[in-house]
PDB file of C-alpha atoms in Angstrom:
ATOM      1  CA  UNK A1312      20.577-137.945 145.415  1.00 48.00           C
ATOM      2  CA  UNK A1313      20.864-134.759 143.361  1.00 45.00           C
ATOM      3  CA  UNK A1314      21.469-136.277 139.932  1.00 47.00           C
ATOM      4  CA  UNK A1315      18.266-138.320 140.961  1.00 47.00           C
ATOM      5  CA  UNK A1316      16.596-135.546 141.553  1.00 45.00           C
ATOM      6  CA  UNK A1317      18.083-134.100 138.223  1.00 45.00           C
ATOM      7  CA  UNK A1318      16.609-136.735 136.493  1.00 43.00           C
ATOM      8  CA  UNK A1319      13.276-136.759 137.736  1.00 45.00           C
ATOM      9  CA  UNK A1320      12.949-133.151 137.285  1.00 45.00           C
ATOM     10  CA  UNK A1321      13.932-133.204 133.470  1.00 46.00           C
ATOM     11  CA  UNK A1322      11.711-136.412 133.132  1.00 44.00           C
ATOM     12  CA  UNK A1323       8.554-134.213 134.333  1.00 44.00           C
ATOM     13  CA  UNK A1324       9.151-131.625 132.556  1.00 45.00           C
ATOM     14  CA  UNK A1325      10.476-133.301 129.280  1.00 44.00           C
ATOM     15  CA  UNK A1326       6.375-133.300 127.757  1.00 48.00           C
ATOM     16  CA  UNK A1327       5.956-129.530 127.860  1.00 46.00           C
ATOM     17  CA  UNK A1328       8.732-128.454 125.261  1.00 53.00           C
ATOM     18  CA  UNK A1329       7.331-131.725 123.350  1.00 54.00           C
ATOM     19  CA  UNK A1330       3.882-130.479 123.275  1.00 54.00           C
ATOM     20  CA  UNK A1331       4.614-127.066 122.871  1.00 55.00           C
ATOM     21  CA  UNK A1332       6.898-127.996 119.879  1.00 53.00           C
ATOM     22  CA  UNK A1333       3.836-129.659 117.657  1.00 57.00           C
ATOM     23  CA  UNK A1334       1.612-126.712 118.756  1.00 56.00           C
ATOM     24  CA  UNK A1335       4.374-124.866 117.623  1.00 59.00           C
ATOM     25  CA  UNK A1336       4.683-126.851 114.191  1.00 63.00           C
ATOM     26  CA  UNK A1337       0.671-126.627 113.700  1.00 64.00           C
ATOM     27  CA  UNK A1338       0.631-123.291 114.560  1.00 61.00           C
ATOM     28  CA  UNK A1339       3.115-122.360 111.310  1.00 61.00           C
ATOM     29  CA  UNK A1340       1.225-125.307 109.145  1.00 66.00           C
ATOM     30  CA  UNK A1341      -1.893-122.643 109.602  1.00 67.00           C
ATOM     31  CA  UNK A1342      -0.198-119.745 109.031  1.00 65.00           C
ATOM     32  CA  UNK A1343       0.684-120.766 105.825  1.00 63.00           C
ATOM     33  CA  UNK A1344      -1.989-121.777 104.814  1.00 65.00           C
ATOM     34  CA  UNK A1345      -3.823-118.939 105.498  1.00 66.00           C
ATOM     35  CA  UNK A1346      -1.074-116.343 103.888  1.00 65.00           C
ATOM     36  CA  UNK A1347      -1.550-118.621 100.567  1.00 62.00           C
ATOM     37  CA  UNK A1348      -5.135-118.579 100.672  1.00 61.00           C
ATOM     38  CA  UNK A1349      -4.807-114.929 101.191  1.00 63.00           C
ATOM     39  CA  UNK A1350      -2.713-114.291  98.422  1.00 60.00           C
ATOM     40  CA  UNK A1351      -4.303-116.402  96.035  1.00 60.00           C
ATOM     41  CA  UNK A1352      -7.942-114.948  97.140  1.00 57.00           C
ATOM     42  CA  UNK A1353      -6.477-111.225  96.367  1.00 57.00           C
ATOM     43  CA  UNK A1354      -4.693-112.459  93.110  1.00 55.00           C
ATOM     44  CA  UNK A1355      -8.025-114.011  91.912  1.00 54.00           C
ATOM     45  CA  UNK A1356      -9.593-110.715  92.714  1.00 51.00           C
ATOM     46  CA  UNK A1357      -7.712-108.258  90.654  1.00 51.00           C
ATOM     47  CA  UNK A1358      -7.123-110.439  87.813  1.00 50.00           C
ATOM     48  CA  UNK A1359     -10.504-111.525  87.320  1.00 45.00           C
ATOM     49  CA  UNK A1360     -11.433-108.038  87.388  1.00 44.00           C
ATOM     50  CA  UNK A1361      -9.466-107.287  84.427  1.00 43.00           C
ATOM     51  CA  UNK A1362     -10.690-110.536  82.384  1.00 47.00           C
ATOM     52  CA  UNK A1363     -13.888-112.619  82.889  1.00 47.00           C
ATOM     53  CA  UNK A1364     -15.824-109.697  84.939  1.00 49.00           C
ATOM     54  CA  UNK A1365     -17.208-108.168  82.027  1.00 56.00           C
ATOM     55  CA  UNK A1366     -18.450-111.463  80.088  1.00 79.00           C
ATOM     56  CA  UNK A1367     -20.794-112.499  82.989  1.00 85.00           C
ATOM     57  CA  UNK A1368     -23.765-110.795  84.426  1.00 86.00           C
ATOM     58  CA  UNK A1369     -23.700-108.574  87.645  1.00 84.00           C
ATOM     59  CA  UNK A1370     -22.078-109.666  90.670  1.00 78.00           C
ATOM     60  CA  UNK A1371     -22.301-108.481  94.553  1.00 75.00           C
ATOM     61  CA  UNK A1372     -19.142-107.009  95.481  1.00 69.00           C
ATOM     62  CA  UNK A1373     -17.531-109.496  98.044  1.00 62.00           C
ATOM     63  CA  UNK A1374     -14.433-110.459  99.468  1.00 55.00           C
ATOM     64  CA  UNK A1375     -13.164-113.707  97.762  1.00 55.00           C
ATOM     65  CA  UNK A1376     -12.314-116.248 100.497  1.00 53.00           C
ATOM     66  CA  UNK A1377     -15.270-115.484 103.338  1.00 51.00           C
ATOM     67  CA  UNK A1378     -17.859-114.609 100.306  1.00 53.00           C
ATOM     68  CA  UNK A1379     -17.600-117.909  99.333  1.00 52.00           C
ATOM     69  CA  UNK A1380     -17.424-119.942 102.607  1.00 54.00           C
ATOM     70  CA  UNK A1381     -20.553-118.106 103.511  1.00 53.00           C
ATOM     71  CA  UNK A1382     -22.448-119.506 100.352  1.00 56.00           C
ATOM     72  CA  UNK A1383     -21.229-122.922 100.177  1.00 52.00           C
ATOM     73  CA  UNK A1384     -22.082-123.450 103.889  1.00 53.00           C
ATOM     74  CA  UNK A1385     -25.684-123.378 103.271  1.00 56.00           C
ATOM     75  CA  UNK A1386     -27.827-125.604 100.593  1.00 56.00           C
ATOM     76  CA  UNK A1387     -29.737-123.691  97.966  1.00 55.00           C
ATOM     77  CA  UNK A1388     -32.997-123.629  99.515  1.00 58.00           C
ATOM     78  CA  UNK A1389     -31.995-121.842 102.405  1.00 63.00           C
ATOM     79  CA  UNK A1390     -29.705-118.999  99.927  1.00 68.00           C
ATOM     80  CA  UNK A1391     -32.637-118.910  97.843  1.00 73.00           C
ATOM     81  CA  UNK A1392     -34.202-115.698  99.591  1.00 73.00           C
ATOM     82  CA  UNK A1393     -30.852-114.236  99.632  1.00 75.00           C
ATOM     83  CA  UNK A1394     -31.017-114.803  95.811  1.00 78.00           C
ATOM     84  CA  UNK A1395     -34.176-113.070  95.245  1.00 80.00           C
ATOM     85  CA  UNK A1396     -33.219-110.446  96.884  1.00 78.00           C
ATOM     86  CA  UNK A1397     -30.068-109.598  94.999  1.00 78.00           C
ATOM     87  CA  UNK A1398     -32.066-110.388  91.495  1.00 81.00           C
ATOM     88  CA  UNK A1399     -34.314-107.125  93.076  1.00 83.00           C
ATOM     89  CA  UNK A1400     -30.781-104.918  93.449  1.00 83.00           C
ATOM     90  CA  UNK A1401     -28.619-106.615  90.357  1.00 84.00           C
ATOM     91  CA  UNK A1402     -31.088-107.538  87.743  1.00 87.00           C
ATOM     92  CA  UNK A1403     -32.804-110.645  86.237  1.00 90.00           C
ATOM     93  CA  UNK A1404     -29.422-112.020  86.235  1.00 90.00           C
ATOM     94  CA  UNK A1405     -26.684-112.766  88.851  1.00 86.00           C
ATOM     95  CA  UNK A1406     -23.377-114.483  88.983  1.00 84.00           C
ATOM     96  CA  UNK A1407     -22.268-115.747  92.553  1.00 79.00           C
ATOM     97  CA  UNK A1408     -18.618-117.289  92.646  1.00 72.00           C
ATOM     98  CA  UNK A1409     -18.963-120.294  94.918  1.00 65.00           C
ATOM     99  CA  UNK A1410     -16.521-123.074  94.836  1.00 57.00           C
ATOM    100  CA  UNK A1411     -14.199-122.936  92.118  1.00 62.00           C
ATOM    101  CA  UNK A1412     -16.797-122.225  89.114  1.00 68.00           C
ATOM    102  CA  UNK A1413     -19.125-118.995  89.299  1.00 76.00           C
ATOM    103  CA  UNK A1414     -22.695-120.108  89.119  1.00 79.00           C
ATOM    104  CA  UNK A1415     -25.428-117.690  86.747  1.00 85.00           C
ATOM    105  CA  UNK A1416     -29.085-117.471  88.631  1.00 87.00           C
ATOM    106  CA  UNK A1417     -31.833-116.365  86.087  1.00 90.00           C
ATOM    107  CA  UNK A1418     -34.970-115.128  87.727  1.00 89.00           C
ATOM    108  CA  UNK A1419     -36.997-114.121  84.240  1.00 90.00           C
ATOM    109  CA  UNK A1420     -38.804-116.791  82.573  1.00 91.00           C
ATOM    110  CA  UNK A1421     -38.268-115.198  78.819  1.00 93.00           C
ATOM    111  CA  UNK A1422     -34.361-115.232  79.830  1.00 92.00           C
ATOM    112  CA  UNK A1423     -34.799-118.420  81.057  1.00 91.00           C
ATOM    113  CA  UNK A1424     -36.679-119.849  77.878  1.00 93.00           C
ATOM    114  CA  UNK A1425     -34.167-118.380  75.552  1.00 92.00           C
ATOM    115  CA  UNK A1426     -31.345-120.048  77.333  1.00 88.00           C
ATOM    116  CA  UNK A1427     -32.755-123.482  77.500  1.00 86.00           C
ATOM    117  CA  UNK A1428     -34.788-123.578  74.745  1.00 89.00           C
ATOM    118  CA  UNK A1429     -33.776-121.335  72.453  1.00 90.00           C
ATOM    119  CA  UNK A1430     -29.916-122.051  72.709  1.00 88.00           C
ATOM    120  CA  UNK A1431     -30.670-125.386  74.161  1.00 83.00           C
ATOM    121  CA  UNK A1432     -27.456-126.869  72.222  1.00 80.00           C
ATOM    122  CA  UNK A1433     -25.239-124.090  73.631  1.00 83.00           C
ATOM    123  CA  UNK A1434     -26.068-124.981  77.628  1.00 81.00           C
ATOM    124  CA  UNK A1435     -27.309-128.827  77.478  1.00 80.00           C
ATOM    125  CA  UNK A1436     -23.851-129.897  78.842  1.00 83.00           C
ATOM    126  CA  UNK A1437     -22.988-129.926  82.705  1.00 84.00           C
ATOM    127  CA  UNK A1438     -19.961-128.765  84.018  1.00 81.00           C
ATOM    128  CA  UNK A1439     -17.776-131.380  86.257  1.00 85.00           C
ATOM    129  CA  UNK A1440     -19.170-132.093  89.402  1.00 85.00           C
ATOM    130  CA  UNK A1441     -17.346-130.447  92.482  1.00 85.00           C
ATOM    131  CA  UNK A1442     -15.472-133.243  94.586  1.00 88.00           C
ATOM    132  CA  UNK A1443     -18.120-134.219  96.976  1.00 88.00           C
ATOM    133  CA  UNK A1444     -20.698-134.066  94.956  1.00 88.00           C
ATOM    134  CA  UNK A1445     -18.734-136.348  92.529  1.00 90.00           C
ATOM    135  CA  UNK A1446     -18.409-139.556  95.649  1.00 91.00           C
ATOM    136  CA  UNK A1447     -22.689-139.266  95.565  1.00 89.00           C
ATOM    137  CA  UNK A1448     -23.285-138.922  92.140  1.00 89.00           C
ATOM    138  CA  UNK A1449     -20.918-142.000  91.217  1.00 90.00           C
ATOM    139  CA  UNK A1450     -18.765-139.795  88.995  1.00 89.00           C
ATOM    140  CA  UNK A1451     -21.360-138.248  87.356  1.00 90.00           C
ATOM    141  CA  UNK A1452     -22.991-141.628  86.015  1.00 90.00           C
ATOM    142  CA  UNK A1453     -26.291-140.992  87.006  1.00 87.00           C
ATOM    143  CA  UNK A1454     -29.480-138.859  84.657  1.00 87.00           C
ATOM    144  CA  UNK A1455     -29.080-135.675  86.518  1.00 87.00           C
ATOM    145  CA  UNK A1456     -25.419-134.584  86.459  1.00 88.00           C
ATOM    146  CA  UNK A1457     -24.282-136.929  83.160  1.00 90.00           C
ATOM    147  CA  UNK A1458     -22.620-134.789  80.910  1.00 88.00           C
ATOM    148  CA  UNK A1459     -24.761-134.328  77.623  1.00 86.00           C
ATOM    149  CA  UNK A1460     -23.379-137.442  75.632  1.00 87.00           C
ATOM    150  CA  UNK A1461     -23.738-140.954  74.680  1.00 90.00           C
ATOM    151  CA  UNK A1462     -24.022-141.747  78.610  1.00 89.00           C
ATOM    152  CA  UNK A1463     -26.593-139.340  79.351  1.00 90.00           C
ATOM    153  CA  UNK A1464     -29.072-139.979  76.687  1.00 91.00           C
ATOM    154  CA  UNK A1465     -29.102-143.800  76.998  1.00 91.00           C
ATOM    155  CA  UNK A1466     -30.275-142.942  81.100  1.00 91.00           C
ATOM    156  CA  UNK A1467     -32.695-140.753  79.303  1.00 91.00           C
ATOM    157  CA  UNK A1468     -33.876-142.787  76.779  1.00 91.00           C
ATOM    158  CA  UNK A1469     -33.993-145.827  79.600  1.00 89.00           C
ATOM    159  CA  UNK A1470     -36.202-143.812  81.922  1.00 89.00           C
ATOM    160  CA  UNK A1471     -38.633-142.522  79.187  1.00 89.00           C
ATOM    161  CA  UNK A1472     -38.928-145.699  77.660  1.00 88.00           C
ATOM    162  CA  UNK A1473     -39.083-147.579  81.153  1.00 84.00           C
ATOM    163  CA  UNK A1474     -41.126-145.081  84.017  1.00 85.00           C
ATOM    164  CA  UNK A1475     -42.034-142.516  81.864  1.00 87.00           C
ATOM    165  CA  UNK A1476     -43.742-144.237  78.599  1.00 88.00           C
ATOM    166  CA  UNK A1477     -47.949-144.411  78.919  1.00 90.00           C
ATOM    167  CA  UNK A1478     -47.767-148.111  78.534  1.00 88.00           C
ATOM    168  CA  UNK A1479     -45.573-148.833  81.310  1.00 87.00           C
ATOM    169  CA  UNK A1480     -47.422-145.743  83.708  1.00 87.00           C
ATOM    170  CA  UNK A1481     -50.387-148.423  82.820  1.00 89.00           C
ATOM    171  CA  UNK A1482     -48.529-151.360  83.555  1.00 88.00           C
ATOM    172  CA  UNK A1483     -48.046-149.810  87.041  1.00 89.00           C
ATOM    173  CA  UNK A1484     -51.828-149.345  87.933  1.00 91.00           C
ATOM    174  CA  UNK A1485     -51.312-152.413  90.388  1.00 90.00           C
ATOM    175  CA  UNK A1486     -48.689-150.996  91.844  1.00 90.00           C
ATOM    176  CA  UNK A1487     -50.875-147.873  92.629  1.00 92.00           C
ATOM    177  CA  UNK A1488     -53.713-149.848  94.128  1.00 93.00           C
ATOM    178  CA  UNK A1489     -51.616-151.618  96.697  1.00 92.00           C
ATOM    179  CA  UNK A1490     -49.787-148.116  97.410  1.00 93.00           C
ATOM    180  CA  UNK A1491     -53.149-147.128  98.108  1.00 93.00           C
ATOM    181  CA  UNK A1492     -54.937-149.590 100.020  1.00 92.00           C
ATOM    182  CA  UNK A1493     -51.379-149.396 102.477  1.00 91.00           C
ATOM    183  CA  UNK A1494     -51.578-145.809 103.110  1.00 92.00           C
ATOM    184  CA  UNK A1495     -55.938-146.210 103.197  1.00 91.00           C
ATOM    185  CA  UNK A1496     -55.383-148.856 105.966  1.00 90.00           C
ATOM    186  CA  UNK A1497     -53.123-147.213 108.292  1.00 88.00           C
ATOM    187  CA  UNK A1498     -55.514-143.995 108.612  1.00 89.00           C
ATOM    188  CA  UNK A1499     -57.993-146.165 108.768  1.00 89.00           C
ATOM    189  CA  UNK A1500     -56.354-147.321 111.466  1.00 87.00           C
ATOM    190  CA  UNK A1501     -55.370-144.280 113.155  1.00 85.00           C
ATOM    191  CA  UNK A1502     -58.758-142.940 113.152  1.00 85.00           C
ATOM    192  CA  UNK A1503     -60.608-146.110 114.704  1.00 85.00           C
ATOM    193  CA  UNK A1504     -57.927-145.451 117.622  1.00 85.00           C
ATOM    194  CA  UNK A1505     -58.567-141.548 117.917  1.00 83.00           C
ATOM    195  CA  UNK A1506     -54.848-141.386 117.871  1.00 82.00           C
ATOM    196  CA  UNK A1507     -53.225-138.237 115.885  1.00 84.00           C
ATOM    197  CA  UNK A1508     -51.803-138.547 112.494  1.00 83.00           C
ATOM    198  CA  UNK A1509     -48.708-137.200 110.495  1.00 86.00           C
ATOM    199  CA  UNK A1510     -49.894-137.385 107.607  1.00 87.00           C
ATOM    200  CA  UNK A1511     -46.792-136.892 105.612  1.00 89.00           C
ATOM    201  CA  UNK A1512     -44.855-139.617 107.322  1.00 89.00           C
ATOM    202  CA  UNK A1513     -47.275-141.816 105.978  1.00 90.00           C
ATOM    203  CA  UNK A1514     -47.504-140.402 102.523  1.00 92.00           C
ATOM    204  CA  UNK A1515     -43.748-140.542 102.056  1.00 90.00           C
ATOM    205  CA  UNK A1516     -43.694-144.006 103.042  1.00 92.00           C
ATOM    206  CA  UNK A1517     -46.562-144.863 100.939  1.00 93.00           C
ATOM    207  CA  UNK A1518     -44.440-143.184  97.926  1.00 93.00           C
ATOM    208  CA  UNK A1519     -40.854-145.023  99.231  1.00 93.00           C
ATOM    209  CA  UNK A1520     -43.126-148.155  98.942  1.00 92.00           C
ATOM    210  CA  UNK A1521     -44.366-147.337  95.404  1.00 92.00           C
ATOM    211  CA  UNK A1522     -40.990-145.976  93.888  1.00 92.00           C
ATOM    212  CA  UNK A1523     -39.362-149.665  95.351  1.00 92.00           C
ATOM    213  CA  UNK A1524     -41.806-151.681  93.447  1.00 91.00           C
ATOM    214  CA  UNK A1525     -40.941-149.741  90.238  1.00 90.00           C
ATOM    215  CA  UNK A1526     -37.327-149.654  90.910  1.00 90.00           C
ATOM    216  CA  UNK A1527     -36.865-153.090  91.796  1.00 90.00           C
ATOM    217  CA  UNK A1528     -40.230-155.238  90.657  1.00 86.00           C
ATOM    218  CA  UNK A1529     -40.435-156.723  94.267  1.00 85.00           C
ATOM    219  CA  UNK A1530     -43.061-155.776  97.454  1.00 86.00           C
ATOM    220  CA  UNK A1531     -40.441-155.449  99.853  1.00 88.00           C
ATOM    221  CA  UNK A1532     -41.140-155.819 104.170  1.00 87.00           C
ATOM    222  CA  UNK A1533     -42.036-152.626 106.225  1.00 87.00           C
ATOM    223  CA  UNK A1534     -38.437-152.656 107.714  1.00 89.00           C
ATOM    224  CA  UNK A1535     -36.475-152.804 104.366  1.00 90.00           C
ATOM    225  CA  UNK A1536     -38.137-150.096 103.458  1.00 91.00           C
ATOM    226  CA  UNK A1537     -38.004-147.711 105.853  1.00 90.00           C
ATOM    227  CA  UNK A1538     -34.487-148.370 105.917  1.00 91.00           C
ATOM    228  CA  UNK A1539     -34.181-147.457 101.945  1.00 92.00           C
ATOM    229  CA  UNK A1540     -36.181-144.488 102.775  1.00 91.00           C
ATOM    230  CA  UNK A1541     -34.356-143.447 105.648  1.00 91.00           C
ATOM    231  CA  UNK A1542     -31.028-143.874 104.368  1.00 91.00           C
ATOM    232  CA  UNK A1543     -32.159-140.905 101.140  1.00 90.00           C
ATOM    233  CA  UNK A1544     -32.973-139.031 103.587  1.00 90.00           C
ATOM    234  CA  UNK A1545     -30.251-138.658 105.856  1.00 89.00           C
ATOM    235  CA  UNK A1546     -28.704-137.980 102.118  1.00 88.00           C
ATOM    236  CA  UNK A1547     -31.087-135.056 100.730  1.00 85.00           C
ATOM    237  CA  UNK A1548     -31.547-133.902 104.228  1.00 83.00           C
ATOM    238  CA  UNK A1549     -27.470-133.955 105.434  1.00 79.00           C
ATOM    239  CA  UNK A1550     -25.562-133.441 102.341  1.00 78.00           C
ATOM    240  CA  UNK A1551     -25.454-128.989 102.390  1.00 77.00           C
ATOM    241  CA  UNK A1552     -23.443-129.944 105.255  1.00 83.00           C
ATOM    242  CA  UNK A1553     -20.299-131.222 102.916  1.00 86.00           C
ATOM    243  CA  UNK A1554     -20.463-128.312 100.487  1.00 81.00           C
ATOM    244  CA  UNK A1555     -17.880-126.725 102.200  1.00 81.00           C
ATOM    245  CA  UNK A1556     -15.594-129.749 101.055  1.00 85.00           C
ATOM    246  CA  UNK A1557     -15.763-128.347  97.908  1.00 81.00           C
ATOM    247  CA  UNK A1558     -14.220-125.603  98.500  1.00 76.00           C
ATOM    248  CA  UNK A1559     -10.159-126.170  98.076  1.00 78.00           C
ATOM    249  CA  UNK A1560     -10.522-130.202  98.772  1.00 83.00           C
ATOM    250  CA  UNK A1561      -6.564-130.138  99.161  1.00 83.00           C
ATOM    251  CA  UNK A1562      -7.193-128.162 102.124  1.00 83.00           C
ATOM    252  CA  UNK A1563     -10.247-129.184 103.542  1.00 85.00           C
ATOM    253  CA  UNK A1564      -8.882-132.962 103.426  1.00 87.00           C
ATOM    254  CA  UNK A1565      -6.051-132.294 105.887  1.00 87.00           C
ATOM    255  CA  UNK A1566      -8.719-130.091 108.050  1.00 85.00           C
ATOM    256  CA  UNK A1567     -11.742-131.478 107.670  1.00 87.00           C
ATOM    257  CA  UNK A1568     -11.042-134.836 107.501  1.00 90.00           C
ATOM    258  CA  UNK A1569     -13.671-136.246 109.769  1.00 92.00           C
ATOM    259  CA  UNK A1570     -15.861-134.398 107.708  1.00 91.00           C
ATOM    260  CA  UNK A1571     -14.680-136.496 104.547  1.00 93.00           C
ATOM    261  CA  UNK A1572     -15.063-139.621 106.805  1.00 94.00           C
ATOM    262  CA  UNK A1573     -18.831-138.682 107.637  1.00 93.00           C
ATOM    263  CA  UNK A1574     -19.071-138.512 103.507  1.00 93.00           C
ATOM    264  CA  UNK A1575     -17.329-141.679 102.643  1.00 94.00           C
ATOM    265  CA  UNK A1576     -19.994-143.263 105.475  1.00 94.00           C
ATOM    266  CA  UNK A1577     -22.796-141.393 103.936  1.00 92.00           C
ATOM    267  CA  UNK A1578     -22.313-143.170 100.403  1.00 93.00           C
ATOM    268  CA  UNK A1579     -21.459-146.225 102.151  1.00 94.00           C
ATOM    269  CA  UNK A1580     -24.661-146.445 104.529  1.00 93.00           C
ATOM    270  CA  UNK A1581     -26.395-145.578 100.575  1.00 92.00           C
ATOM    271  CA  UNK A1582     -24.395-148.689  98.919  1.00 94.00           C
ATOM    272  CA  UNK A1583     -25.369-151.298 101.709  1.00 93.00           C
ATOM    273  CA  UNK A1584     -28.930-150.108 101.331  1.00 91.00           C
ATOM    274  CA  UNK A1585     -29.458-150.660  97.406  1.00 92.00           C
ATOM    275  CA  UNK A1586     -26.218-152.950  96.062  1.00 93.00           C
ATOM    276  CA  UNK A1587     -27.911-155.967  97.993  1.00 92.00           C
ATOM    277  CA  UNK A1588     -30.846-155.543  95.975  1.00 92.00           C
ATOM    278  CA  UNK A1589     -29.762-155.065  92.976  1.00 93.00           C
ATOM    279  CA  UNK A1590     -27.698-157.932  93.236  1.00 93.00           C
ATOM    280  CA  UNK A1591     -30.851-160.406  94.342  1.00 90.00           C
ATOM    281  CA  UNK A1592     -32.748-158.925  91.311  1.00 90.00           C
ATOM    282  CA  UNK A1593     -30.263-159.693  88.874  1.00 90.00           C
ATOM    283  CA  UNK A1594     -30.089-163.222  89.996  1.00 89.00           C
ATOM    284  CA  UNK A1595     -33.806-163.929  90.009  1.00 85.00           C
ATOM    285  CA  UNK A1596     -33.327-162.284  86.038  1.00 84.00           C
ATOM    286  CA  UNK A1597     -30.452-165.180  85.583  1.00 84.00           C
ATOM    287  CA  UNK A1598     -32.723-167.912  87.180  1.00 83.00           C
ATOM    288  CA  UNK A1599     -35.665-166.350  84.868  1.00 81.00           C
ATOM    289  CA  UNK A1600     -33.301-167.033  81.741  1.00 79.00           C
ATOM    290  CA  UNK A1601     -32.126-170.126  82.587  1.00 80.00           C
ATOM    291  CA  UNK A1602     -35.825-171.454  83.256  1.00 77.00           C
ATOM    292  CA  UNK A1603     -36.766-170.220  79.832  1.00 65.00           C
ATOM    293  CA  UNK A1604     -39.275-167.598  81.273  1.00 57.00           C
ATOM    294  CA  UNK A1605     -41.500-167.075  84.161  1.00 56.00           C
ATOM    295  CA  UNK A1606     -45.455-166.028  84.418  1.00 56.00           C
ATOM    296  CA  UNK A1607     -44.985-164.192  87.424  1.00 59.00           C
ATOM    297  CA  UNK A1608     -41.636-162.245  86.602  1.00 60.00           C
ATOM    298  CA  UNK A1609     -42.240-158.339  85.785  1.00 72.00           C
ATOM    299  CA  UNK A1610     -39.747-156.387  84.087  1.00 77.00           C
ATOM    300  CA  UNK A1611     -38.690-153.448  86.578  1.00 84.00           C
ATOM    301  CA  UNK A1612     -36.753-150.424  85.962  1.00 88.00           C
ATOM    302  CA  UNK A1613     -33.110-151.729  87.383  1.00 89.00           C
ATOM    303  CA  UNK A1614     -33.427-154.861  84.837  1.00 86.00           C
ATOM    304  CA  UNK A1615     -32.497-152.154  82.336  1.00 83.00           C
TER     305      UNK A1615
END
């Protein structure tokens, strides 16, 4: 009876020193962490000090580590009065280390002008997108992050020559009309009813509706669309959210690995929305071929 009881007893209690042994394990996985990121923060600081401080414009004097977590956690828009205000206390130019690269704000136009105009060849380039941003941007194959190169001028010279040119803004005037009459006959609508309106719900879908057509060549259902323009903007809307990915990715993928999860979905939920459609255009282009031409076929912008 007592070495039953023995055994019992050590079976109950056999999960605490278990448990307490990975909290134990976690608990020194942290630690170290945290003392590298500590020294590497302070190493940063005194050695940049000596080096790059004096080749860029004024900083605000921060700590390295929590300076920077508390600018990548927000977007842009909401830092931008934050901005403005240190532009009033550091000049017409200010350099902000978030991430891994320090980022230059210019708040005077002539500044501004001379940079991008002036000594256009000097900053046309764009430096290597930051690890999220590089899963949305599809490696940096799309107009606005390509670096300046062969890649990057043939999206430019395909959306000047295909959206942009007068003929084809012309050759869209249909498109226009129908936008029109849509967003005419729903507050229409509304105001026969007497029921209230949100306006801007209805002029973004009116503008998801014309944007499709152009994109694609094809007046898609109410539902399909909706769920295009839903799906950009759970991405414009939710994406400040995974800036803080950025920030170390070997870390924050052991730590914030959900996080990366709710990413990987977020480009995924993107994919299922568009690669379907790009997929029936470009057969209805192969049919088009093989038939020798079509009256009713109308080059769009993905059949370039």
């Amino acid at each position: 009876m007592q070495e039953t009881a023995a055994i019992k007893h050590q079976a109950v209690s056999f999960p605490f020193p278990r448990h307490r042994k990975k909290l134990e394990i976690w608990f020194l996985i942290l630690l170290l962490l945290s003392s590298s990121l500590l020294f590497k923060a302070f190493f940063n600081f005194f050695s940049s000090s000596k080096t790059v401080r004096h080749t860029l414009p004024p900083s605000p004097s921060s700590f390295p580590i929590i300076s920077n977590l508390l600018w990548v956690r927000k977007s842009l828009l909401q830092n931008e009065q934050s901005l403005r205000h240190l532009s009033r206390t550091l000049g017409p130019m200010v350099t902000l280390h978030v991430g891994h690269f320090p980022s230059i704000f210019v708040f005077d136009r002539s500044l501004a002008h001379q940079a991008l105009i002036q000594n256009g060849s000097l900053f046309s380039d764009r430096p290597k997108s930051l690890p999220a941003n590089m899963i949305m941007d599809s490696n940096q194959h799309n107009i606005s992050t390509a670096s300046y190169g062969p890649t990057w001028r043939l999206f430019r010279r395909s959306l000047t020559s295909e959206i942009l040119h007068p003929s084809r803004i012309k050759s869209y005037s249909p498109a226009r009309k129908w936008v029109l009459g849509i967003l005419f006959g729903v507050l229409q609508q509304k105001a026969k009813s007497g029921e209230s309106v949100e306006v801007l719900v209805h002029f973004q879908y009116a503008m998801c509706c014309l944007l499709v057509l152009m994109c694609f060549g094809d007046k898609f259902s109410q539902q399909q669309i909706e769920e295009i323009g839903a799906v950009h903007r759970r991405v414009l809307n939710g994406f400040a959210r995974f800036n803080v990915l950025n920030f170390w990715p070997r870390v924050t993928k052991i730590l914030l690995r959900k996080r990366w999860d709710q990413l990987f979905q977020l480009r995924k939920e993107l994919d299922d929305a568009l690669i379907p459609l790009i997929r029936e255009r470009k057969k209805a282009k192969d049919e088009r071929l093989s038939n020798k031409g079509s009256d009713d076929y109308e080059l769009a912008y993905v059949d370039t």
